[in-house]
Coordinates of C-alpha atoms and ligand atoms in Angstrom, one line a residue:
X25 CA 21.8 33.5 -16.7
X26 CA 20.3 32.1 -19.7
X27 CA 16.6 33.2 -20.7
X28 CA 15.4 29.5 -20.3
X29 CA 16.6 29.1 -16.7
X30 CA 15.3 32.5 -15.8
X31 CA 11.9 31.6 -16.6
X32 CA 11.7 28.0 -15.4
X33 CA 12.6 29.8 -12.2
X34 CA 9.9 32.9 -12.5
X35 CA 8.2 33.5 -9.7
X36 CA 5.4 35.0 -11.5
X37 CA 5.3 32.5 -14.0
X38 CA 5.0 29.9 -11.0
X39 CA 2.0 31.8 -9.3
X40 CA 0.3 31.7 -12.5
X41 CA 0.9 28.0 -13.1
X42 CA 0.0 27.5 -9.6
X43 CA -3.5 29.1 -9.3
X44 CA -4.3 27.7 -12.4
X45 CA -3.4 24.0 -11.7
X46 CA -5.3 24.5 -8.3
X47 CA -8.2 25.7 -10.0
X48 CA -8.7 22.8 -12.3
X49 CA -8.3 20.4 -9.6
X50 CA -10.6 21.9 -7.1
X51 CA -13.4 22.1 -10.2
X52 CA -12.2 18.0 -11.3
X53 CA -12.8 17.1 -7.8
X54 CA -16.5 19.2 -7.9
X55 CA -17.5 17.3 -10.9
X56 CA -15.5 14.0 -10.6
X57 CA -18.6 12.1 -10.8
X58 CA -19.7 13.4 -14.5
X59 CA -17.6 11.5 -16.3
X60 CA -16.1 8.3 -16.5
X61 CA -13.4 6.4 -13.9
X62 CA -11.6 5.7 -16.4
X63 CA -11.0 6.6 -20.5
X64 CA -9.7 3.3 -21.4
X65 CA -7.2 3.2 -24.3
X66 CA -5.2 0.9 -25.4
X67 CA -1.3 1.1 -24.5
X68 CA -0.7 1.9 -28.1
X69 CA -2.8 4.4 -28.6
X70 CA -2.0 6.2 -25.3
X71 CA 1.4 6.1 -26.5
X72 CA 0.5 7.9 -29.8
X73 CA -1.4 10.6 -28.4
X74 CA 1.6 11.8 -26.0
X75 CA 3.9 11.2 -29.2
X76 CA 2.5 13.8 -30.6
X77 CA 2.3 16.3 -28.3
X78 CA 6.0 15.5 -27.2
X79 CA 6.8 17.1 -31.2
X80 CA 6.2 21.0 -29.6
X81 CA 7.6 22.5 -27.2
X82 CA 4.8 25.0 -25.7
X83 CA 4.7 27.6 -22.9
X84 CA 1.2 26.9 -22.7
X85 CA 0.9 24.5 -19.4
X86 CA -2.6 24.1 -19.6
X87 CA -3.6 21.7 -22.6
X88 CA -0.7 19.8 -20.8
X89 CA -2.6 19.8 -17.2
X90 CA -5.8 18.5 -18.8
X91 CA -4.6 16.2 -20.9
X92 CA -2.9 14.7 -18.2
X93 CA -6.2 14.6 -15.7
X94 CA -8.4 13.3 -18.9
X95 CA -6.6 9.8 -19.6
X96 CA -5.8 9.1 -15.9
X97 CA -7.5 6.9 -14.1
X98 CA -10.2 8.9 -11.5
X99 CA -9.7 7.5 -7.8
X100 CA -11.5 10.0 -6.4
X101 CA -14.4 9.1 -8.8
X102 CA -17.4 6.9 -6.6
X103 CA -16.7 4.4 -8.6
X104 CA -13.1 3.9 -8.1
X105 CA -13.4 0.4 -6.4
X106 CA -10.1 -1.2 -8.1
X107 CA -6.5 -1.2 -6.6
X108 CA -6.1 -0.1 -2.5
X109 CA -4.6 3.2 -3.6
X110 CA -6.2 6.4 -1.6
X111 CA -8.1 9.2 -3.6
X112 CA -5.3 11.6 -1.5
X113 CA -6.9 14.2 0.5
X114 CA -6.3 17.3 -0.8
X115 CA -4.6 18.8 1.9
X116 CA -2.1 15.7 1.8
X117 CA -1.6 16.6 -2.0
X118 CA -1.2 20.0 -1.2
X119 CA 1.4 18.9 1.5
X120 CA 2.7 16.6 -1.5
X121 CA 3.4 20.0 -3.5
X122 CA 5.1 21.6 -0.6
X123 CA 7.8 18.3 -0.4
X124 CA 8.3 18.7 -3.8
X125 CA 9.0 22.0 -4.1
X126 CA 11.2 22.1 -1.3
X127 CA 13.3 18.8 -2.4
X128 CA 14.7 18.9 1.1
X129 CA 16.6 14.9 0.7
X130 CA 16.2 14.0 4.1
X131 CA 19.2 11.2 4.1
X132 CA 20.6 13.7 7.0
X133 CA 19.3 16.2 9.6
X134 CA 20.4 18.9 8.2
X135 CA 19.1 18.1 4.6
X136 CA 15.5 18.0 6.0
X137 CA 15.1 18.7 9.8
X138 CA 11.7 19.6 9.3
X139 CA 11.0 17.0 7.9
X140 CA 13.1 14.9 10.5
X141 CA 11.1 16.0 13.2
X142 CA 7.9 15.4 12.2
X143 CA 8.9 11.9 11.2
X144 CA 10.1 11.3 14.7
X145 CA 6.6 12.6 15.7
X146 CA 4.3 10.4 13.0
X147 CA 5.7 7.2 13.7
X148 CA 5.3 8.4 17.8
X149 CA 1.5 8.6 17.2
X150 CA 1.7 5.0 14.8
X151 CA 3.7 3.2 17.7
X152 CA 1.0 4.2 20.3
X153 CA -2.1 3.5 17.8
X154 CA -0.5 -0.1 17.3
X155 CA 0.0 -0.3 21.3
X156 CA 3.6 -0.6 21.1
X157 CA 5.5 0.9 24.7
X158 CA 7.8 4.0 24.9
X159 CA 11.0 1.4 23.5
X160 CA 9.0 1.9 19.9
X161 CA 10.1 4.1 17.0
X162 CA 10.4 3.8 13.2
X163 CA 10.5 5.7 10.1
X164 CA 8.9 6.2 6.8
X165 CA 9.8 4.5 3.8
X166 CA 9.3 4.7 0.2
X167 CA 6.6 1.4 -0.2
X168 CA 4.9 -1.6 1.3
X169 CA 7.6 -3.2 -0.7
X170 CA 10.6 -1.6 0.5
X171 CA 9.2 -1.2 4.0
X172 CA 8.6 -5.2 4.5
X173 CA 12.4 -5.8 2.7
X174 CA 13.8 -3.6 5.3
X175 CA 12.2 -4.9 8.4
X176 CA 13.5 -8.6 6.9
X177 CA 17.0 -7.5 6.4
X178 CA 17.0 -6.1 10.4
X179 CA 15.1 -9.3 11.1
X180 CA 17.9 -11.6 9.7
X181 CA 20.6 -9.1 11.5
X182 CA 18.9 -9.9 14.4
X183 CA 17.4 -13.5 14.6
X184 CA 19.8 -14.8 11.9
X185 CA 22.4 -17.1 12.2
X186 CA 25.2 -15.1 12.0
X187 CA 26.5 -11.6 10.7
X188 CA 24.9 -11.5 7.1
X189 CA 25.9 -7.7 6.7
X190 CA 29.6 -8.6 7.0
X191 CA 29.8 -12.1 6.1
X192 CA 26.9 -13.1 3.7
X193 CA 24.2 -15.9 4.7
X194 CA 26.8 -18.6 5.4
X195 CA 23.6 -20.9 6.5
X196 CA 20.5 -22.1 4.3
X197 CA 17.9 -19.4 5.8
X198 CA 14.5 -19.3 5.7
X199 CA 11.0 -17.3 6.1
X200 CA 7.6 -18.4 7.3
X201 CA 5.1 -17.1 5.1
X202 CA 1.6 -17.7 4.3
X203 CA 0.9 -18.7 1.0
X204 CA -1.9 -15.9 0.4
X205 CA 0.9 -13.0 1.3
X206 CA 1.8 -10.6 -1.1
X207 CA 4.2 -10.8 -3.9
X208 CA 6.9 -8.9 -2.2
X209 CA 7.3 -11.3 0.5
X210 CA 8.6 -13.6 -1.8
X211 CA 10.7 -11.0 -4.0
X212 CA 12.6 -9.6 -0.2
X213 CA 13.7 -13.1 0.8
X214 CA 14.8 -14.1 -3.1
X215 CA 16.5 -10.3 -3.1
X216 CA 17.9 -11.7 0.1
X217 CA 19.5 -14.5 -1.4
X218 CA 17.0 -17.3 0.4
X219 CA 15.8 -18.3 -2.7
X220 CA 12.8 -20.6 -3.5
X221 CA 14.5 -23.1 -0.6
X222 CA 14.2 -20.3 2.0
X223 CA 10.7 -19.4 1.8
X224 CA 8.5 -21.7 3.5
X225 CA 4.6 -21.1 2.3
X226 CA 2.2 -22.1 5.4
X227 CA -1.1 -23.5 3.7
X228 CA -4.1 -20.4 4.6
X229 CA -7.8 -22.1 5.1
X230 CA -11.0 -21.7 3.1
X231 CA -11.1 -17.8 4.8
X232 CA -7.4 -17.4 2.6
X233 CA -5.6 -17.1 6.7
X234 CA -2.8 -18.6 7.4
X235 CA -3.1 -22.5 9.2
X236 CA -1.0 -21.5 12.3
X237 CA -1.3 -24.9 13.8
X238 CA 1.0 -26.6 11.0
X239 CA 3.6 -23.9 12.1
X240 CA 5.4 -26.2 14.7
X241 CA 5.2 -29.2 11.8
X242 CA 6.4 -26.8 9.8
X243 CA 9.6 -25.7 11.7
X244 CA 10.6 -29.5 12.4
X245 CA 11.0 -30.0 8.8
X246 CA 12.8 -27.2 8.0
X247 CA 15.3 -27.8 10.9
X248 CA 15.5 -30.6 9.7
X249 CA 16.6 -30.0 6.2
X250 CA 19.3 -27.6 8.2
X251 CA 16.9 -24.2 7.6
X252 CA 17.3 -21.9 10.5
X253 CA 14.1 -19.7 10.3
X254 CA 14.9 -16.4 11.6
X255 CA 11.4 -14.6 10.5
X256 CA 7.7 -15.1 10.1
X257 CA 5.8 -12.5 8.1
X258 CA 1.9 -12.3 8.8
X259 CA -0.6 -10.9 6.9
X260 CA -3.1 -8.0 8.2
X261 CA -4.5 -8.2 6.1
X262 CA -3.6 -10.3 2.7
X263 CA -3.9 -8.0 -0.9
X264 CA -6.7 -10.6 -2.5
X265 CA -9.1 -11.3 -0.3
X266 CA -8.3 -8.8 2.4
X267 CA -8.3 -11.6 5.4
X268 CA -6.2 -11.0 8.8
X269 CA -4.2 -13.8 10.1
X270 CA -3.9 -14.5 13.3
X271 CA -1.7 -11.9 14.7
X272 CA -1.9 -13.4 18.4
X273 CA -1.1 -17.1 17.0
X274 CA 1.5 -16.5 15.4
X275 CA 3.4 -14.4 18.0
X276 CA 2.6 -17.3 20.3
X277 CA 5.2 -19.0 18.2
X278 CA 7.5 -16.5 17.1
X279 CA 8.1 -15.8 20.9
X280 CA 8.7 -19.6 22.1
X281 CA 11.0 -20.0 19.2
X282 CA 12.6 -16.5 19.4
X283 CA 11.8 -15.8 15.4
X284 CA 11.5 -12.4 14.7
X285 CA 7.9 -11.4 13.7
X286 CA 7.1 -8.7 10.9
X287 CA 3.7 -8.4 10.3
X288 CA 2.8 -6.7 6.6
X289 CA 0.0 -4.1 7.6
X290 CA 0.5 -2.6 4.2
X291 CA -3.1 -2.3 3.4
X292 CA -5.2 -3.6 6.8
X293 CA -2.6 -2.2 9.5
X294 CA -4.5 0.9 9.1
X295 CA -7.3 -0.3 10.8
X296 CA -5.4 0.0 14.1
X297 CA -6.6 3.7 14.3
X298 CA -10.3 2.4 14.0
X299 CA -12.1 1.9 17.6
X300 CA -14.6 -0.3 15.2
X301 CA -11.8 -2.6 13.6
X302 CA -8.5 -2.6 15.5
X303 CA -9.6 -5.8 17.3
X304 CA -8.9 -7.6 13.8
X305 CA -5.2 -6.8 14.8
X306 CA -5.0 -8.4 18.2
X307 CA -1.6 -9.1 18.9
X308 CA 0.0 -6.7 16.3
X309 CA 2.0 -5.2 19.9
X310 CA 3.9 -8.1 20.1
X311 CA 5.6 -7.7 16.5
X312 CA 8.8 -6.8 16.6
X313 CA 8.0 -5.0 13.1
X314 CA 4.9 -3.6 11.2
X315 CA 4.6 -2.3 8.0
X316 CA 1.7 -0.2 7.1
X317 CA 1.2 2.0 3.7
X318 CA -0.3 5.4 4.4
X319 CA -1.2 6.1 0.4
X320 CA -2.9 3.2 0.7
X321 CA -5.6 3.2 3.7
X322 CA -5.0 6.9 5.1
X323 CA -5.6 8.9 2.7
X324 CA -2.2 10.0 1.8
X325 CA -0.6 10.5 -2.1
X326 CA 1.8 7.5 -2.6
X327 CA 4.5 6.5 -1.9
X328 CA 4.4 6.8 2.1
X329 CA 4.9 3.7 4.4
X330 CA 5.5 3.4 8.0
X331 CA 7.8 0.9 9.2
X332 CA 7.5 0.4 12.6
X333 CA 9.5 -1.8 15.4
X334 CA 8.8 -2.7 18.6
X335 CA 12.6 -1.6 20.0
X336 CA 13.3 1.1 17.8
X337 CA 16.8 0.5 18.7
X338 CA 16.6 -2.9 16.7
X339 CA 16.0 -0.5 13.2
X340 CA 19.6 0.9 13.7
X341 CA 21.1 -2.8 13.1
X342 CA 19.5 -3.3 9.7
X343 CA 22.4 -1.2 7.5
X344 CA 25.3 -1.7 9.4
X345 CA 27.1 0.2 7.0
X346 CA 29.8 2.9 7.0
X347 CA 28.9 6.2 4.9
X348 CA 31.2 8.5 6.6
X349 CA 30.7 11.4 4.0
X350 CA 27.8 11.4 5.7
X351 CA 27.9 10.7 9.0
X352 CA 31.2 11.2 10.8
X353 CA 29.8 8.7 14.3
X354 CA 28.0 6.3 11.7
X355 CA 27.6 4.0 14.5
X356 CA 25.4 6.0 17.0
X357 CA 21.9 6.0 17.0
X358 CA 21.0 8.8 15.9
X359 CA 17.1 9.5 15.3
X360 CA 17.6 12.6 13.3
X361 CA 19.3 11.1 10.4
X362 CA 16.8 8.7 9.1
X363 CA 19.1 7.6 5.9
X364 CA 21.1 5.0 8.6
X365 CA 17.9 3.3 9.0
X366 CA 16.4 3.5 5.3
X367 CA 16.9 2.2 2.1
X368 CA 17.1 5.3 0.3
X369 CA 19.4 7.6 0.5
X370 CA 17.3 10.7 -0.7
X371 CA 14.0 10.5 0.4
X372 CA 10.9 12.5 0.1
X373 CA 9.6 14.2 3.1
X374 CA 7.0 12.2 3.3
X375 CA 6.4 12.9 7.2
X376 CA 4.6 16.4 6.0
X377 CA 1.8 14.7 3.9
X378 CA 0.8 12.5 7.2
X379 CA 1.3 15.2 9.9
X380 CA -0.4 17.8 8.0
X381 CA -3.8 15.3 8.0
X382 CA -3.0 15.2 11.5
X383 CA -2.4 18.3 12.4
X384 CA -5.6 19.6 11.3
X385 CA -8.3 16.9 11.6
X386 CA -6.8 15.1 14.3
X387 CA -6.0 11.3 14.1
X388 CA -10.0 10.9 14.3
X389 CA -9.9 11.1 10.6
X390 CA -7.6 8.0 9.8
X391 CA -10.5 6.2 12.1
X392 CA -13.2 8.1 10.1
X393 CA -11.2 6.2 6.5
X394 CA -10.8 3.3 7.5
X395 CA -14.3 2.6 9.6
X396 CA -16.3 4.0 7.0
X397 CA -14.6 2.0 4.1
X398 CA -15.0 -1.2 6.3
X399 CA -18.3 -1.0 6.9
X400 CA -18.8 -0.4 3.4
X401 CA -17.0 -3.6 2.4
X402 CA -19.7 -5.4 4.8
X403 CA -22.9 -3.6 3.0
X404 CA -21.4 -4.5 -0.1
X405 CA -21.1 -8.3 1.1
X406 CA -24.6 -8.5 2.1
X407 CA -25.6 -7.1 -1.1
X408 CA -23.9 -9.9 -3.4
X409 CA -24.9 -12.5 -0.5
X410 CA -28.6 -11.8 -1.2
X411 CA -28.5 -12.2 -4.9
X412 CA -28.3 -15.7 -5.9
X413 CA -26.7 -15.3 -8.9
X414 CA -23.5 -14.2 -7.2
X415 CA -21.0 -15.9 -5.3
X416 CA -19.0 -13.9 -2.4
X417 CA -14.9 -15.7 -2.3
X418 CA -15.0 -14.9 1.5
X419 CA -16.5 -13.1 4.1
X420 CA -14.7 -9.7 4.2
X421 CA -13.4 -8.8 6.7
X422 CA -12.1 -5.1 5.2
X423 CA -12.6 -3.4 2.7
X424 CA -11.8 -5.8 -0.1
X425 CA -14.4 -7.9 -1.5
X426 CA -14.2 -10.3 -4.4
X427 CA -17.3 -12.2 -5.9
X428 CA -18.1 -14.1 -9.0
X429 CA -20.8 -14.0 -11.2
X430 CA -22.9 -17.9 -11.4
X431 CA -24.0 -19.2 -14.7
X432 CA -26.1 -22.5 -14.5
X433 CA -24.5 -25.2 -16.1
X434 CA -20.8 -23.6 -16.9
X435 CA -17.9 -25.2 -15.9
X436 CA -15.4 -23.5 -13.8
X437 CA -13.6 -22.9 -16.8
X438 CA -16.4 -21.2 -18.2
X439 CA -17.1 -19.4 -15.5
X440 CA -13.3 -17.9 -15.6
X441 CA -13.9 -16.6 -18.9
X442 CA -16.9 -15.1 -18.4
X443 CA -16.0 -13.1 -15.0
X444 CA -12.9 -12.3 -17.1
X445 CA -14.9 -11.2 -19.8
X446 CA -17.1 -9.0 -17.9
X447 CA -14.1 -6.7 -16.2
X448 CA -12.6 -6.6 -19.4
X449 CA -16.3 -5.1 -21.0
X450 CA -16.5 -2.9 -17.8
X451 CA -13.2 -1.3 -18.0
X452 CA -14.0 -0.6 -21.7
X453 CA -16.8 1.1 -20.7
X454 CA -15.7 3.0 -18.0
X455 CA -18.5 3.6 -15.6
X456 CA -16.7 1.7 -13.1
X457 CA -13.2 0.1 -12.2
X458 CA -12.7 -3.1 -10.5
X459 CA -10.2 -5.2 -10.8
X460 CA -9.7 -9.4 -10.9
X461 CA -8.0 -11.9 -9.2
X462 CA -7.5 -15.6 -9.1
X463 CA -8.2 -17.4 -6.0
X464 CA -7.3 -21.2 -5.8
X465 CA -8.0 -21.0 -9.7
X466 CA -11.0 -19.1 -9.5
X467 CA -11.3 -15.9 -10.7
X468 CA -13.1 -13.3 -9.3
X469 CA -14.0 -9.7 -10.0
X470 CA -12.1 -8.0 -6.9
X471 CA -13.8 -4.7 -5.5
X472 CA -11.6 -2.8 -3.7
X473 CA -13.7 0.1 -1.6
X474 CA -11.5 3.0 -1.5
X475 CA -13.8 6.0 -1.4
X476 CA -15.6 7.4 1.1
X477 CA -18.4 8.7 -1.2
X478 CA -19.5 5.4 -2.9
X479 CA -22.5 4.4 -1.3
X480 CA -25.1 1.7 -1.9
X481 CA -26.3 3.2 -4.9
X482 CA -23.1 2.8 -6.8
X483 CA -22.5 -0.5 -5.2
X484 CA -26.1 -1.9 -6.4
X485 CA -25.2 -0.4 -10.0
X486 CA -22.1 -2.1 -10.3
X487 CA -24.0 -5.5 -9.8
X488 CA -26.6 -4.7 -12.2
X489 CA -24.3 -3.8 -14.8
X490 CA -21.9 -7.5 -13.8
X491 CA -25.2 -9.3 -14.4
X492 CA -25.9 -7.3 -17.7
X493 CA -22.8 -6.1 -19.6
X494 CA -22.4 -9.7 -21.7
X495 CA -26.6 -9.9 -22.3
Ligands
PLP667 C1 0.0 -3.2 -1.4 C2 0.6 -4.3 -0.6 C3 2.0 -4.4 -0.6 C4 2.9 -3.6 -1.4 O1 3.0 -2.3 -1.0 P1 3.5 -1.1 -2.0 O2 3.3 0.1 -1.1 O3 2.6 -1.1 -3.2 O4 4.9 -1.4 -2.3 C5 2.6 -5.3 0.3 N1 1.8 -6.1 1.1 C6 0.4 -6.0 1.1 C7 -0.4 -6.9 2.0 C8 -0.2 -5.1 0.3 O5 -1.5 -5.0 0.2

């Protein structure tokens, strides 16, 4: 036993470590609000800083800890109203801490059957949240990305045209997708070999939701130009603007032409464990699949998504692989080894960070989240809405709410640079973090309302500063 190993192993050394990392979290979290959201620097100098301190090798962990919490960016700050990532709930983190300490991989039973089991349990209480019947079941995955890739790859298993597993796509297949989805729809069916000819963008309307009547129109012309459409991906909602598609719609037509339907709940699918909000997701129990991030809208520390199916049964077709140093019956459906049904092979255990939220608030707590955070997006709405020097993109219908600032007399172009301009000043300045996005080539500041603890104070000063950063 070398000297180095021994220590990196101390159990002493660890209980120090640990009480003092806990410590300076549970006082960053007291006095989150007394300093800025974010200490922007440029990439370059970030880089520098950490080049220099990567010269020493030092025992001491704690210069280390807080230089780490001082240059990252604070979501659990009130202010935090940028990209839909979670400030985690402590007890999630501390659940985080447990999984990683652990390492158990999870790819089969035995390497994780903790783990296993409450992952058979989460997605139990998902399934029944979305509405879905006793058939349901699914897994957790690593990603909104990954999750909505792997419900497309069981989807063209199951509504393609023939077996792609085995034989490759021997016809020209395509996705329906709405044009305002996110990114990764686009990146799963090119991954998938589709390419630009297999993904089939339905025009959304002024409220950025998809136009289901021009699906049939739609479906003509691509059987026409010999597509065979085996999926339809809806939004709940979409990343910019936050708007729900018509969930009910578009299963209307995904059942009379027997497409599979996998609706991307990354951020909005959440809002099925809100009394207040799960009516936005009418319909969602007639997807066969349903995506929905936990680090995003419950609280959790990324990277946990549930991908659920309406047949759980349908989730064992998506690999149809052979591992057998890993499973000698690799075609059984077995729930307890999750790695035939997932991407990865090792996987984190993610189920522990859900359950133990669960466990000890109840599922009352993901409601709590989400209806809060709503609600807020709807104050914050009628706050812009009564100031006529802003302009709202859309009527939110979460949490996500992008506006623009007016200036009489500029042109649109103008106006671009200016919005652009003032979320370039704010970040700089670091009292608050938003972010910007172009819509229909408008850009807007995007607020994303993520905490809890922002209330209409914050909110109000982020306008006053918008109006006032540039005078
Ligand atoms: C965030 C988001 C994704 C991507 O999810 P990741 O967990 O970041 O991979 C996909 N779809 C929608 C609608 C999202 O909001």
């Amino acid at each position: 036993m070398t000297e180095l190993l021994y220590n990196a192993y101390n159990p002493q050394q660890f209980r120090q470590q640990g009480h003092l990392l806990i410590d300076l979290l549970a006082d960053y979290l007291q006095n989150i609000d007394k300093q800025p959201v974010i200490n922007w620097k440029e990439p370059k100098e970030q880089l520098k800083l950490w080049e220099t301190d990567a010269e020493q090798i030092n025992e001491d962990v704690l210069p280390f800890f807080n230089m780490v919490l001082a240059d990252s960016i604070h979501l659990h700050h009130k202010k935090y109203m940028g990209h839909q990532v979670s400030p985690s709930a402590p007890l999630a983190a501390l659940s985080s801490l447990l999984s990683a300490f652990l390492n158990n991989g999870m790819a089969v039973y035995e390497m994780g059957a903790t783990s296993s089991a409450l992952e058979k349990i989460v997605a139990a209480i998902f399934c029944k949240a979305i509405g879905y019947t006793e058939k349901a079941g699914g897994f957790l995955t690593s990603g909104g990305t990954l999750a909505n890739l792997t419900a497309l790859l069981c989807a063209r298993q199951i509504c393609g045209s023939n077996d792609t597993w085995h034989e490759g796509n021997q016809e020209k297949l395509a996705i329906m997708v709405s044009e305002e989805a996110h990114y990764c729809i686009d990146r799963a069916a090119r991954i998938m070999g589709l390419g630009t000819e297999g993904i089939i963008k339905v025009p959304a309307d002024k409220n950025f939701v998809m136009q289901t009547d021009l699906l049939e129109n739609l479906l003509e012309a691509a059987k026409k130009e010999g597509k065979k459409v085996f999926a339809i991906v809806g939004s709940a909602c979409s990343t910019s603007t936050g708007s729900y598609d018509n969930l009910s719609e578009i299963a209307n037509f995904a059942e009379k032409h027997q497409i599979w339907l996998h609706i991307d709940g990354a951020h909005g699918g959440a809002a099925v464990f809100s009394e207040k909000y799960k009516y936005l997701l009418k319909g969602v129990e007639r997807a066969n699949s349903i995506a929905i991030d936990c680090h995003k809208m419950l609280m959790v520390p990324s990277i946990t998504t549930a991908l659920l199916f309406k047949d759980e049964d349908d989730s064992y077709l998506t690999f149809a692989q052979k591992a057998q140093y890993l499973w000698d019956n690799a075609d059984e459906k077995e729930w307890h080894n999750y790695g035939k049904r997932t991407f990865e092979c090792t996987k984190l255990m993610m189920s522990i960070k859900v359950y133990s939220l669960i466990r000890t608030y109840g599922i009352q707590i993901f409601d709590d989240f989400v209806t809060t955070l709503y609600d807020l997006g709807k104050t914050f709405a009628s706050m812009i809405l009564a100031n006529k020097n802003f302009e709202l993109a859309t009527e939110p219908s979460a949490n996500i709410v992008c506006f623009s600032l007016k200036v009489a007399n500029f042109t649109q172009e103008q106006l671009n640079r200016h919005n652009s301009l003032i979320r370039k000043k704010i970040i700089e300045k670091g009292d608050f973090y938003i972010v910007q996005t172009t819509i229909r080539g408008k850009i807007y500041l995007r607020t994303t309302l993520m905490n809890p603890f922002t209330t209409e104070k914050e909110l109000g000063e982020l306008l006053y500063q918008v109006e006032n950063i540039l005078l």
